[in-house]
């Protein structure tokens, strides 16, 4: 091998190393997300299996009346105003 070939090999190795460093965090994140998804799915299966077949929990609605938020109140007030040009 002459000097040009060695220099090309070093450049290629450096480029490959940088590519690996850039892709590695994404691959680690994907693996972690899949592990968490698998754990969540397994926990949900366990919960469904442990629940009695005749006894399903239903979501209960609140007996309190709902009050619109300040943002909704402000937006309704702004919409109801008529602009009068003078």
PDB file of C-alpha atoms in Angstrom:
ATOM      1  CA  UNK A   1       0.000   0.000   0.000  1.00  0.00           C
ATOM      2  CA  UNK A   2       1.272   3.390  -0.877  1.00  0.00           C
ATOM      3  CA  UNK A   3       0.587   6.684   0.925  1.00  0.00           C
ATOM      4  CA  UNK A   4      -2.483   7.608  -1.126  1.00  0.00           C
ATOM      5  CA  UNK A   5      -4.202   4.322  -0.380  1.00  0.00           C
ATOM      6  CA  UNK A   6      -3.484   4.612   3.338  1.00  0.00           C
ATOM      7  CA  UNK A   7      -4.773   8.195   3.359  1.00  0.00           C
ATOM      8  CA  UNK A   8      -7.958   7.083   1.572  1.00  0.00           C
ATOM      9  CA  UNK A   9      -8.440   4.234   4.025  1.00  0.00           C
ATOM     10  CA  UNK A  10      -8.032   6.586   7.001  1.00  0.00           C
ATOM     11  CA  UNK A  11     -10.516   9.045   5.440  1.00  0.00           C
ATOM     12  CA  UNK A  12     -13.037   6.293   4.836  1.00  0.00           C
ATOM     13  CA  UNK A  13     -12.655   4.979   8.396  1.00  0.00           C
ATOM     14  CA  UNK A  14     -13.090   8.507   9.801  1.00  0.00           C
ATOM     15  CA  UNK A  15     -16.219   9.059   7.694  1.00  0.00           C
ATOM     16  CA  UNK A  16     -17.662   5.735   8.801  1.00  0.00           C
ATOM     17  CA  UNK A  17     -16.865   6.571  12.436  1.00  0.00           C
ATOM     18  CA  UNK A  18     -18.639   9.938  12.199  1.00  0.00           C
ATOM     19  CA  UNK A  19     -21.650   8.272  10.567  1.00  0.00           C
ATOM     20  CA  UNK A  20     -21.817   5.724  13.389  1.00  0.00           C
ATOM     21  CA  UNK A  21     -21.614   8.509  15.997  1.00  0.00           C
ATOM     22  CA  UNK A  22     -24.472  10.366  14.324  1.00  0.00           C
ATOM     23  CA  UNK A  23     -26.739   7.322  13.940  1.00  0.00           C
ATOM     24  CA  UNK A  24     -26.027   5.678  17.304  1.00  0.00           C
ATOM     25  CA  UNK A  25     -28.279   7.934  19.476  1.00  0.00           C
ATOM     26  CA  UNK A  26     -31.233   7.301  17.153  1.00  0.00           C
ATOM     27  CA  UNK A  27     -30.718   3.553  17.241  1.00  0.00           C
ATOM     28  CA  UNK A  28     -30.451   3.601  21.047  1.00  0.00           C
ATOM     29  CA  UNK A  29     -33.702   5.625  21.231  1.00  0.00           C
ATOM     30  CA  UNK A  30     -35.533   3.239  18.923  1.00  0.00           C
ATOM     31  CA  UNK A  31     -34.413   0.221  20.956  1.00  0.00           C
ATOM     32  CA  UNK A  32     -35.489   1.915  24.194  1.00  0.00           C
ATOM     33  CA  UNK A  33     -38.896   2.883  22.743  1.00  0.00           C
ATOM     34  CA  UNK A  34     -39.524  -0.680  21.579  1.00  0.00           C
ATOM     35  CA  UNK A  35     -38.604  -2.020  25.010  1.00  0.00           C
ATOM     36  CA  UNK A  36     -40.999   0.424  26.699  1.00  0.00           C
ATOM     37  CA  UNK A  37     -43.765  -0.422  24.203  1.00  0.00           C
ATOM     38  CA  UNK A  38     -43.253  -4.113  24.876  1.00  0.00           C
ATOM     39  CA  UNK A  39     -43.402  -3.534  28.643  1.00  0.00           C
ATOM     40  CA  UNK A  40     -46.560  -1.424  28.339  1.00  0.00           C
ATOM     41  CA  UNK A  41     -48.237  -4.044  26.159  1.00  0.00           C
ATOM     42  CA  UNK A  42     -47.332  -6.788  28.584  1.00  0.00           C
ATOM     43  CA  UNK A  43     -48.649  -4.756  31.541  1.00  0.00           C
ATOM     44  CA  UNK A  44     -51.926  -4.104  29.722  1.00  0.00           C
ATOM     45  CA  UNK A  45     -52.309  -7.783  28.875  1.00  0.00           C
ATOM     46  CA  UNK A  46     -51.680  -8.666  32.522  1.00  0.00           C
ATOM     47  CA  UNK A  47     -54.249  -6.099  33.659  1.00  0.00           C
ATOM     48  CA  UNK A  48     -56.879  -7.392  31.210  1.00  0.00           C
ATOM     49  CA  UNK A  49     -56.177 -10.976  32.199  1.00  0.00           C
ATOM     50  CA  UNK A  50     -56.513 -10.218  35.905  1.00  0.00           C
ATOM     51  CA  UNK A  51     -59.767  -8.283  35.505  1.00  0.00           C
ATOM     52  CA  UNK A  52     -62.857 -10.377  36.129  1.00  0.00           C
ATOM     53  CA  UNK A  53     -64.734 -11.089  32.867  1.00  0.00           C
ATOM     54  CA  UNK A  54     -68.130  -9.979  34.244  1.00  0.00           C
ATOM     55  CA  UNK A  55     -66.762  -6.992  36.082  1.00  0.00           C
ATOM     56  CA  UNK A  56     -65.658  -4.249  33.726  1.00  0.00           C
ATOM     57  CA  UNK A  57     -64.848  -0.851  35.158  1.00  0.00           C
ATOM     58  CA  UNK A  58     -66.701   1.885  33.362  1.00  0.00           C
ATOM     59  CA  UNK A  59     -65.677   5.486  33.324  1.00  0.00           C
ATOM     60  CA  UNK A  60     -67.901   7.542  35.577  1.00  0.00           C
ATOM     61  CA  UNK A  61     -68.811  11.045  34.590  1.00  0.00           C
ATOM     62  CA  UNK A  62     -68.354  13.815  37.059  1.00  0.00           C
ATOM     63  CA  UNK A  63     -71.431  15.201  38.785  1.00  0.00           C
ATOM     64  CA  UNK A  64     -69.907  18.677  38.887  1.00  0.00           C
ATOM     65  CA  UNK A  65     -70.859  21.136  36.199  1.00  0.00           C
ATOM     66  CA  UNK A  66     -68.023  22.184  33.989  1.00  0.00           C
ATOM     67  CA  UNK A  67     -66.962  25.797  33.898  1.00  0.00           C
ATOM     68  CA  UNK A  68     -65.258  27.135  30.794  1.00  0.00           C
ATOM     69  CA  UNK A  69     -61.665  28.149  31.211  1.00  0.00           C
ATOM     70  CA  UNK A  70     -60.518  31.759  31.239  1.00  0.00           C
ATOM     71  CA  UNK A  71     -59.190  31.377  27.697  1.00  0.00           C
ATOM     72  CA  UNK A  72     -62.613  30.223  26.452  1.00  0.00           C
ATOM     73  CA  UNK A  73     -64.367  33.047  28.283  1.00  0.00           C
ATOM     74  CA  UNK A  74     -61.961  35.606  26.842  1.00  0.00           C
ATOM     75  CA  UNK A  75     -62.304  34.228  23.310  1.00  0.00           C
ATOM     76  CA  UNK A  76     -66.126  34.255  23.510  1.00  0.00           C
ATOM     77  CA  UNK A  77     -66.060  37.870  24.674  1.00  0.00           C
ATOM     78  CA  UNK A  78     -63.758  38.878  21.865  1.00  0.00           C
ATOM     79  CA  UNK A  79     -65.932  37.163  19.241  1.00  0.00           C
ATOM     80  CA  UNK A  80     -69.109  38.858  20.373  1.00  0.00           C
ATOM     81  CA  UNK A  81     -67.788  42.428  20.026  1.00  0.00           C
ATOM     82  CA  UNK A  82     -68.781  44.300  16.879  1.00  0.00           C
ATOM     83  CA  UNK A  83     -66.245  46.628  15.345  1.00  0.00           C
ATOM     84  CA  UNK A  84     -67.713  49.963  14.389  1.00  0.00           C
ATOM     85  CA  UNK A  85     -65.781  52.126  11.990  1.00  0.00           C
ATOM     86  CA  UNK A  86     -66.021  55.849  12.580  1.00  0.00           C
TER      87      UNK A  86
END
